[in-house]
mmCIF file of C-alpha atoms in Angstrom:
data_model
loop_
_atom_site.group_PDB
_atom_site.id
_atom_site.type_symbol
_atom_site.label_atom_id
_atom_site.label_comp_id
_atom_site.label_asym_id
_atom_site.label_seq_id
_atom_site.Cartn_x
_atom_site.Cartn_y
_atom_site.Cartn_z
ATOM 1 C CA UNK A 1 -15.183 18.611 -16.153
ATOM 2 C CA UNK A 2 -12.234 16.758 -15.280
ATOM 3 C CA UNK A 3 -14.267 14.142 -13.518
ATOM 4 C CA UNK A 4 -16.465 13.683 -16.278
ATOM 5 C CA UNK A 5 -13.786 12.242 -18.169
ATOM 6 C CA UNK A 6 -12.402 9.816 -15.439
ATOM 7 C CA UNK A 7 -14.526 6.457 -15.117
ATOM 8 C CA UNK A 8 -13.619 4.036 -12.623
ATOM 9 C CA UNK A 9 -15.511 0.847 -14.547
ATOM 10 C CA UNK A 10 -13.251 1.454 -17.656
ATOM 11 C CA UNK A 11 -10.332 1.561 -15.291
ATOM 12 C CA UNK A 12 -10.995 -2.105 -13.582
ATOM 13 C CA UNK A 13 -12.037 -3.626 -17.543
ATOM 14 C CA UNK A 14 -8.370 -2.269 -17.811
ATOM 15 C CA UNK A 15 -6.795 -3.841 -15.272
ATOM 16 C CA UNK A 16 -8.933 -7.259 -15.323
ATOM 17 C CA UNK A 17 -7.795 -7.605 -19.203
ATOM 18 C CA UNK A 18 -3.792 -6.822 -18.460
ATOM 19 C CA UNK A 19 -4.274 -9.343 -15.416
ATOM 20 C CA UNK A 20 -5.990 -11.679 -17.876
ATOM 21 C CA UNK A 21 -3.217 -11.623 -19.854
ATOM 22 C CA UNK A 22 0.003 -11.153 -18.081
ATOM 23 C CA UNK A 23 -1.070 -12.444 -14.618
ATOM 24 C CA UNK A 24 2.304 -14.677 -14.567
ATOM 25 C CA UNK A 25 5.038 -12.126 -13.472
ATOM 26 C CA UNK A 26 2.737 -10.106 -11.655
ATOM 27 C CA UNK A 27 1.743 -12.857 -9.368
ATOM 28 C CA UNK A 28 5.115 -14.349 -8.961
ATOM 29 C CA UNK A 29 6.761 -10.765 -8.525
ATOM 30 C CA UNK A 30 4.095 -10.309 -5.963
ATOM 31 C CA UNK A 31 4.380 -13.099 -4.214
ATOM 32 C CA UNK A 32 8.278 -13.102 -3.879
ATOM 33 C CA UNK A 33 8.308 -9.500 -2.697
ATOM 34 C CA UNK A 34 4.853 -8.483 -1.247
ATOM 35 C CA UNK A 35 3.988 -12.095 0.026
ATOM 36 C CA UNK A 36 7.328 -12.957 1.722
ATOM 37 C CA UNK A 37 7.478 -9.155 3.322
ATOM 38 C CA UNK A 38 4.125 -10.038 4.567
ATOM 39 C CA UNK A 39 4.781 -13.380 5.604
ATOM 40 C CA UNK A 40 8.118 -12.257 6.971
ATOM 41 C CA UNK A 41 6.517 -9.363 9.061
ATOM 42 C CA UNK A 42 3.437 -11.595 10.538
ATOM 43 C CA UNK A 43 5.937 -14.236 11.689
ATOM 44 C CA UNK A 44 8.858 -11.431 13.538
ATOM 45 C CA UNK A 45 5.673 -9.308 15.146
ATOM 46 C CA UNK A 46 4.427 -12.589 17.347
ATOM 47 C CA UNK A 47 8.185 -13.836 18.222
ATOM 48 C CA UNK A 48 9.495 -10.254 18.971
ATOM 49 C CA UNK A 49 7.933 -9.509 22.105
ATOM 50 C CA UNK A 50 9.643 -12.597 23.634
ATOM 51 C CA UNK A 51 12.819 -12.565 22.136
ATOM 52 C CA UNK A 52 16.724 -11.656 23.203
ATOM 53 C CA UNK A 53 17.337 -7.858 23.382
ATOM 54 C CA UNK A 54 19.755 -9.215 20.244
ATOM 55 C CA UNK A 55 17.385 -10.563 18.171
ATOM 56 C CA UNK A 56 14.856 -8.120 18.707
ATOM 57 C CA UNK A 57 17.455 -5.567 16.885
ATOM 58 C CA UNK A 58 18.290 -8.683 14.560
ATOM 59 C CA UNK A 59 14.340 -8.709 13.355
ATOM 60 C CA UNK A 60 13.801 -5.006 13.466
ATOM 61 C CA UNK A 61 16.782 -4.754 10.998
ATOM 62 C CA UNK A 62 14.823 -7.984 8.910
ATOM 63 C CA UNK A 63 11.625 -5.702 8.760
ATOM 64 C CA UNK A 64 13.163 -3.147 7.396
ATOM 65 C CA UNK A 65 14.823 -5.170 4.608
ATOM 66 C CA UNK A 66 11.423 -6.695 3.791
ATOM 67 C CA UNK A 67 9.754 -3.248 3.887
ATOM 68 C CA UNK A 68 12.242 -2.041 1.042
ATOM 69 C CA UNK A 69 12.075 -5.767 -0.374
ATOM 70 C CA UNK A 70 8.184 -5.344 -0.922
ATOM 71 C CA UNK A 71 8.758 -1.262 -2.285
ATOM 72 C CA UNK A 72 10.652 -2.916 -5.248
ATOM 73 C CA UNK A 73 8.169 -5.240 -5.926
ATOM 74 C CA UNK A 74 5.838 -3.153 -5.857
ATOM 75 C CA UNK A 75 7.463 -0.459 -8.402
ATOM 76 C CA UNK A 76 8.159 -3.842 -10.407
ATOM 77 C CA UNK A 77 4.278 -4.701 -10.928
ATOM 78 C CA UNK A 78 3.627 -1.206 -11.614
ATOM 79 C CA UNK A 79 6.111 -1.305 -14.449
ATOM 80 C CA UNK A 80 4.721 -4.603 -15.552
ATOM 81 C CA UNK A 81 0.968 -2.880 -15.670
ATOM 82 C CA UNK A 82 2.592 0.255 -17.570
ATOM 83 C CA UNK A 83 4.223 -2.412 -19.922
ATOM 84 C CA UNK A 84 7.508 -0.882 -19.529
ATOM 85 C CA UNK A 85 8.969 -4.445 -19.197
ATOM 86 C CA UNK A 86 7.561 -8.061 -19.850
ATOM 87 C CA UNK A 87 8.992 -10.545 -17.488
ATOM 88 C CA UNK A 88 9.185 -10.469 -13.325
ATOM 89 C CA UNK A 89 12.967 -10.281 -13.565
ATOM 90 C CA UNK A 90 13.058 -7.465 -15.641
ATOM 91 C CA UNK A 91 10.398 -5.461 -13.834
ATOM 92 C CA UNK A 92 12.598 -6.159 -10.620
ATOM 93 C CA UNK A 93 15.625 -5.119 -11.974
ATOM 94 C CA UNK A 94 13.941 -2.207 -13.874
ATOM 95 C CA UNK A 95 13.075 -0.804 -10.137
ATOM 96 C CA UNK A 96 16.059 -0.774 -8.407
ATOM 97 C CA UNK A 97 16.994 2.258 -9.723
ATOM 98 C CA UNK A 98 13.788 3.825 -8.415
ATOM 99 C CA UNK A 99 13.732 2.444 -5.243
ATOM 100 C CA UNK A 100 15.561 6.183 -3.985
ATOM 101 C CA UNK A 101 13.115 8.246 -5.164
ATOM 102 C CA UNK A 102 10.417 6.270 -3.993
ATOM 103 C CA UNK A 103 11.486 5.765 -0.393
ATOM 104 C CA UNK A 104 12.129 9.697 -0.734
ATOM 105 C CA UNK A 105 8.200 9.838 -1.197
ATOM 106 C CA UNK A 106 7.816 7.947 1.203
ATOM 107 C CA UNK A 107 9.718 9.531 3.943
ATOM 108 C CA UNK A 108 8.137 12.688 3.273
ATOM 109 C CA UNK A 109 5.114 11.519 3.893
ATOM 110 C CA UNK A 110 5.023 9.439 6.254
ATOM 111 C CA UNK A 111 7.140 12.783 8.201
ATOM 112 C CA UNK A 112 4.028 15.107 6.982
ATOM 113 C CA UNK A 113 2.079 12.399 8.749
ATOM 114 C CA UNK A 114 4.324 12.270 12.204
ATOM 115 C CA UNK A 115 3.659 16.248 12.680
ATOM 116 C CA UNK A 116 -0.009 15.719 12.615
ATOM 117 C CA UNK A 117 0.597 13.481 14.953
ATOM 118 C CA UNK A 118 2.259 15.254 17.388
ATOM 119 C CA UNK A 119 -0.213 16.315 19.559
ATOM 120 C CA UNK A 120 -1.725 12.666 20.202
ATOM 121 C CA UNK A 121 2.129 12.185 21.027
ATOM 122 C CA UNK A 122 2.233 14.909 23.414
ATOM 123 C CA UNK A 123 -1.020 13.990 25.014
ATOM 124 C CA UNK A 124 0.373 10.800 26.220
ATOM 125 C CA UNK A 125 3.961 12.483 27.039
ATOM 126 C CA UNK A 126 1.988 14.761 29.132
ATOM 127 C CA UNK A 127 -0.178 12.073 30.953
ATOM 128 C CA UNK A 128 -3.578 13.610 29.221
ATOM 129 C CA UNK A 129 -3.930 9.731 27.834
ATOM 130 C CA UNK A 130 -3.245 6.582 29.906
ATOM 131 C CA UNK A 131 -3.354 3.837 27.159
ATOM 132 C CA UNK A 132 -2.342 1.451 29.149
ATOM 133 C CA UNK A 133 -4.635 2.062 31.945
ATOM 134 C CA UNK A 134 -7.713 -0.892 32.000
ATOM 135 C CA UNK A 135 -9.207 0.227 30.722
ATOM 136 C CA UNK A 136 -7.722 2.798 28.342
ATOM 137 C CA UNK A 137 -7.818 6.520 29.667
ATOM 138 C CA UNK A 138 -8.444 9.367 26.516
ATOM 139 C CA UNK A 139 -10.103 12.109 26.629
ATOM 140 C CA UNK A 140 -12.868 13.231 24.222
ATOM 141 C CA UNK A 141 -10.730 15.664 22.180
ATOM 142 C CA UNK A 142 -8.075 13.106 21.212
ATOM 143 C CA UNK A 143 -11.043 10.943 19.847
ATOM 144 C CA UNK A 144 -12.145 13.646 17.687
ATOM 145 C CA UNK A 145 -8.669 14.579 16.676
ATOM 146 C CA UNK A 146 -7.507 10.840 15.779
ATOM 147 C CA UNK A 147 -11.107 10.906 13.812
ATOM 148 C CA UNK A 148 -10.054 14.156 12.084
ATOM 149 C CA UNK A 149 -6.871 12.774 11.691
ATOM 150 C CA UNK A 150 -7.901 9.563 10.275
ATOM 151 C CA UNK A 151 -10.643 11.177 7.640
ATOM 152 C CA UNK A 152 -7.643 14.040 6.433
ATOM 153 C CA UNK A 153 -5.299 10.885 5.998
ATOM 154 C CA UNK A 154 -8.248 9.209 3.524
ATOM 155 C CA UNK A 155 -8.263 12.584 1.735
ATOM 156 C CA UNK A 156 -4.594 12.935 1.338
ATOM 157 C CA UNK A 157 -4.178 8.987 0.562
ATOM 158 C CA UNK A 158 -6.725 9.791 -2.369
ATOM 159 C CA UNK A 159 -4.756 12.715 -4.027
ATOM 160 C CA UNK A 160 -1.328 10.844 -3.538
ATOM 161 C CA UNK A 161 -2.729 8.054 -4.678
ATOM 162 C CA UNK A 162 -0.553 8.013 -8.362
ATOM 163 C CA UNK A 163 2.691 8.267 -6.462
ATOM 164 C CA UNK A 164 3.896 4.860 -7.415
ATOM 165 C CA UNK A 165 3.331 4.710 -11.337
ATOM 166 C CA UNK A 166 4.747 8.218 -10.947
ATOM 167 C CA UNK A 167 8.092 7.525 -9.488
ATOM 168 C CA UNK A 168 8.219 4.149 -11.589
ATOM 169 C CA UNK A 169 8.207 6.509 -15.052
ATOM 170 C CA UNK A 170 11.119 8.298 -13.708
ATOM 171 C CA UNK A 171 9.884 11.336 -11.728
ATOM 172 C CA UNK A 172 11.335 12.098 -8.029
ATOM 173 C CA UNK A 173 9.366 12.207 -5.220
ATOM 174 C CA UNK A 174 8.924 15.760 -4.913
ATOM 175 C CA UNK A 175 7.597 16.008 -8.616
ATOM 176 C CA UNK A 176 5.660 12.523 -8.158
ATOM 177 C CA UNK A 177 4.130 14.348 -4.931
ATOM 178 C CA UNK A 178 3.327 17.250 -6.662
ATOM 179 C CA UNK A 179 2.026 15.559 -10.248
ATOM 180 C CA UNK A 180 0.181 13.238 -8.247
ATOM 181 C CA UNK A 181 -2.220 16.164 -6.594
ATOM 182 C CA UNK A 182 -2.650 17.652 -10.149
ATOM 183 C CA UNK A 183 -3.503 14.537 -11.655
ATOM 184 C CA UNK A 184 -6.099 13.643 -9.272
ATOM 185 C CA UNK A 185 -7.806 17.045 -8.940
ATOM 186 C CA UNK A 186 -11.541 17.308 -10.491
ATOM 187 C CA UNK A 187 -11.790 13.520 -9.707
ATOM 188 C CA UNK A 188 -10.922 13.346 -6.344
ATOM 189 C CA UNK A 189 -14.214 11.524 -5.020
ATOM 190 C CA UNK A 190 -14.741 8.910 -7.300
ATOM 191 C CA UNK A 191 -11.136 8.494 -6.127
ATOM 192 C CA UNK A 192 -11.963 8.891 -2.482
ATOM 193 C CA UNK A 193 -15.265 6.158 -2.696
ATOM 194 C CA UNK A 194 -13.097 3.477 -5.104
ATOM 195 C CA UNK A 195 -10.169 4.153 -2.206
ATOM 196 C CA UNK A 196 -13.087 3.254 0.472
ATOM 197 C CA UNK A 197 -14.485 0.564 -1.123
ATOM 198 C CA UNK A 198 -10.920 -1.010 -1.445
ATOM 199 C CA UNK A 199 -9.978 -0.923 2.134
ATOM 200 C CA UNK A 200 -13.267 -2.535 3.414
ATOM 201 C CA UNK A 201 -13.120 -5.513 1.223
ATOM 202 C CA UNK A 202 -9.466 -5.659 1.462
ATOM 203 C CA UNK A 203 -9.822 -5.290 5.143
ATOM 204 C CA UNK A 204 -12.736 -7.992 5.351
ATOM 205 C CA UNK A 205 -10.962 -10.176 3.163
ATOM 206 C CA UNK A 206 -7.654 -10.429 5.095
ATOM 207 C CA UNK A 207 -9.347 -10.405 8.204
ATOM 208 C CA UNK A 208 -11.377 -13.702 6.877
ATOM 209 C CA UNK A 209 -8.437 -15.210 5.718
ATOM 210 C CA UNK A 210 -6.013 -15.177 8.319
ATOM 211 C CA UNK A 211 -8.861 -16.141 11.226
ATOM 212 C CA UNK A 212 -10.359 -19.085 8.886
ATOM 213 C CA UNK A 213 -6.726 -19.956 7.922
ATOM 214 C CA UNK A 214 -5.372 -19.616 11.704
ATOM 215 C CA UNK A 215 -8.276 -21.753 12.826
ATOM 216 C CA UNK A 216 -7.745 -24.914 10.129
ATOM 217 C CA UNK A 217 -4.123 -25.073 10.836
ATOM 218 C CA UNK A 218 -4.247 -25.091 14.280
ATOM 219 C CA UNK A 219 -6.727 -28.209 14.305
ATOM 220 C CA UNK A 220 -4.733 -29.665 11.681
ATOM 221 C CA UNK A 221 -0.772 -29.365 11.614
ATOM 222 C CA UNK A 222 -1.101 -27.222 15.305
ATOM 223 C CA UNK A 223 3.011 -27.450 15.367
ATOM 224 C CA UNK A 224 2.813 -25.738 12.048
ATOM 225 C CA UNK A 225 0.306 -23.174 12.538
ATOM 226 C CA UNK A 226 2.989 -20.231 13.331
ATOM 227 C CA UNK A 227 4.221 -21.190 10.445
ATOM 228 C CA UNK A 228 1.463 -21.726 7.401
ATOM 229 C CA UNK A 229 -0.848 -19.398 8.711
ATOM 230 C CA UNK A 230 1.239 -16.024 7.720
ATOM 231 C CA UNK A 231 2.406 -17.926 4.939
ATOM 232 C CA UNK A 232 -0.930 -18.511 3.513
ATOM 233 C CA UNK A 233 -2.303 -15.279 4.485
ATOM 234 C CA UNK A 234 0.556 -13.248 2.399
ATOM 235 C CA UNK A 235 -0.170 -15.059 -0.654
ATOM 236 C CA UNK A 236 -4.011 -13.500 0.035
ATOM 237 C CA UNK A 237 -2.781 -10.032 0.760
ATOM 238 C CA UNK A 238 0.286 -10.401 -2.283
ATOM 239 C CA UNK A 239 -2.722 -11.189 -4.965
ATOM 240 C CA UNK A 240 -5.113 -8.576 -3.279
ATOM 241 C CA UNK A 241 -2.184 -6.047 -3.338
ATOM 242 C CA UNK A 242 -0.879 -6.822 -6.965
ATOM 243 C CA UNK A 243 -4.155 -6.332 -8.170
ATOM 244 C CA UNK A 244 -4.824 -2.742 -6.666
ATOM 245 C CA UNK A 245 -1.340 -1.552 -7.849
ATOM 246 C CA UNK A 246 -2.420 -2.697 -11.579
ATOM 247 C CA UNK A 247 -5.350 -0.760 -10.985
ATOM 248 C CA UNK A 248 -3.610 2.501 -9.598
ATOM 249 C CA UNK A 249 -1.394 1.960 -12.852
ATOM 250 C CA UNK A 250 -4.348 1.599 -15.255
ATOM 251 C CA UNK A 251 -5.645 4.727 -13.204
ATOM 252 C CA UNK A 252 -2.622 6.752 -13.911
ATOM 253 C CA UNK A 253 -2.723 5.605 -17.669
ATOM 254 C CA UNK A 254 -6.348 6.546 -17.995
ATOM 255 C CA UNK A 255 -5.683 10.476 -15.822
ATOM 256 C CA UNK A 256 -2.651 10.695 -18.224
ATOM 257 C CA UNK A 257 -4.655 10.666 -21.300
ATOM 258 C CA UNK A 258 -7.102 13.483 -20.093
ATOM 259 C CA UNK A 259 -6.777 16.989 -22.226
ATOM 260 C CA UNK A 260 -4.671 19.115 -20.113
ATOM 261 C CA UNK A 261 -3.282 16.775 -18.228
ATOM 262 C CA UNK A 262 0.045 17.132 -16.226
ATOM 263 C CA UNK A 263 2.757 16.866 -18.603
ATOM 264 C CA UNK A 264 5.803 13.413 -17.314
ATOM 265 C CA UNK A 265 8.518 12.711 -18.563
ATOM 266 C CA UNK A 266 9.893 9.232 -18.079
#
């Protein structure tokens, strides 16, 4: 079987040898784009709230250019993992002409994502949820729909998961979309538990980070703190985010090999 064939073990010694060895233009790629997007977004979320009608549209437009900002980078360390290019500069410029077809994907699923939604939506348009009662007023069905909702996302997260490497060899996001569920069926919980596994020690490991990180430079440079604590937080999430896109590119490498496996062209 098609899962038979997949193993996740040979996919990390993949990706811990091509960060062994080109770790340089990953990590700075990753920290110009993903890190500074990161940095950028921690910094605008805790000033918003309190800011000039103005400047609220001024760093609403800023997130958006960092959102797009961190998309190239990210289709730039993908190429770098698929050795399609050598240096950070030429990964970069090597994704700009993707960046279309990957915000395509994007859009499409993030709007396959706001129908599902919908109903949460028009519980609280309807007054069936008061979330910002104290405390919080939902009823029982919309905590087993957002559970439902959350455990279908996982699943669908899973089978897109190839999306990125896909668009960065040249496919458009309908194709990537579609190539990507092919690719990952017949493998799609080792997939599923790797995906899992991910987001709890990513999740841990931020979480860790930007309390331990918050705490020390508030007792040390407290005038600062706004400041270096984001900062040093993205360069966590940057490194923890370069490596999983090496691995999702190692991942489509090693599903691309397969016998009778969906046929890309670059």
């Amino acid at each position: 079987m098609a899962s038979a064939t997949l193993s996740i073990s040979a996919v990390w010694d993949r990706t811990t040898r091509h960060l062994a060895d080109h770790w340089r233009p990953a990590a700075l790629l990753a920290f110009a784009t993903i890190g500074v997007n990161d940095a950028l977004s921690a910094i605008l979320q805790s000033a918003l709230p309190t800011a000039a009608p103005a400047m609220r549209v001024a760093g609403v437009v800023l997130l958006l250019v960092g959102a797009l900002w961190s998309i190239l980078g990210q289709i730039g360390i993908t190429m770098l993992a698929l050795d399609r290019t050598a240096t950070a500069r030429g990964a970069f410029v090597a994704a700009l002409p993707r960046l279309g077809a990957m915000i395509g994907a994007t859009l499409l699923i993030a709007l396959a994502g706001t129908l599902g939604a919908l109903p949460l939506v028009g519980a609280i348009v309807m007054g069936a949820a008061d979330l910002q009662a104290q405390p919080p007023v939902v009823p029982p069905w919309i905590g087993v729909y957002m559970l439902v909702f959350l455990i279908v996302a996982l699943c669908v997260w899973a089978r897109l998961i190839l999306i990125t490497p896909l668009v960065a060899v040249g496919m458009g996001p309908v194709a990537a979309i579609r190539a990507s569920v092919v690719s990952t069926r017949g493998c799609f919980w080792r997939i599923f538990g790797t995906l899992l596994l991910y987001l709890l020690v990513s999740g841990v490991a931020s979480l860790a980070m930007g309390s331990a990180l918050g705490l020390v430079f508030r007792l040390l440079v407290p005038g600062l703190a706004w400041l270096l604590a984001p900062a040093f937080t993205a360069i966590a999430s940057a490194l923890i985010s370069m490596t999983a896109l090496i691995f999702i590119a190692k991942l489509h490498e090693a599903l691309d090999r397969r016998p009778g496996a969906w046929e890309r062209s670059a």
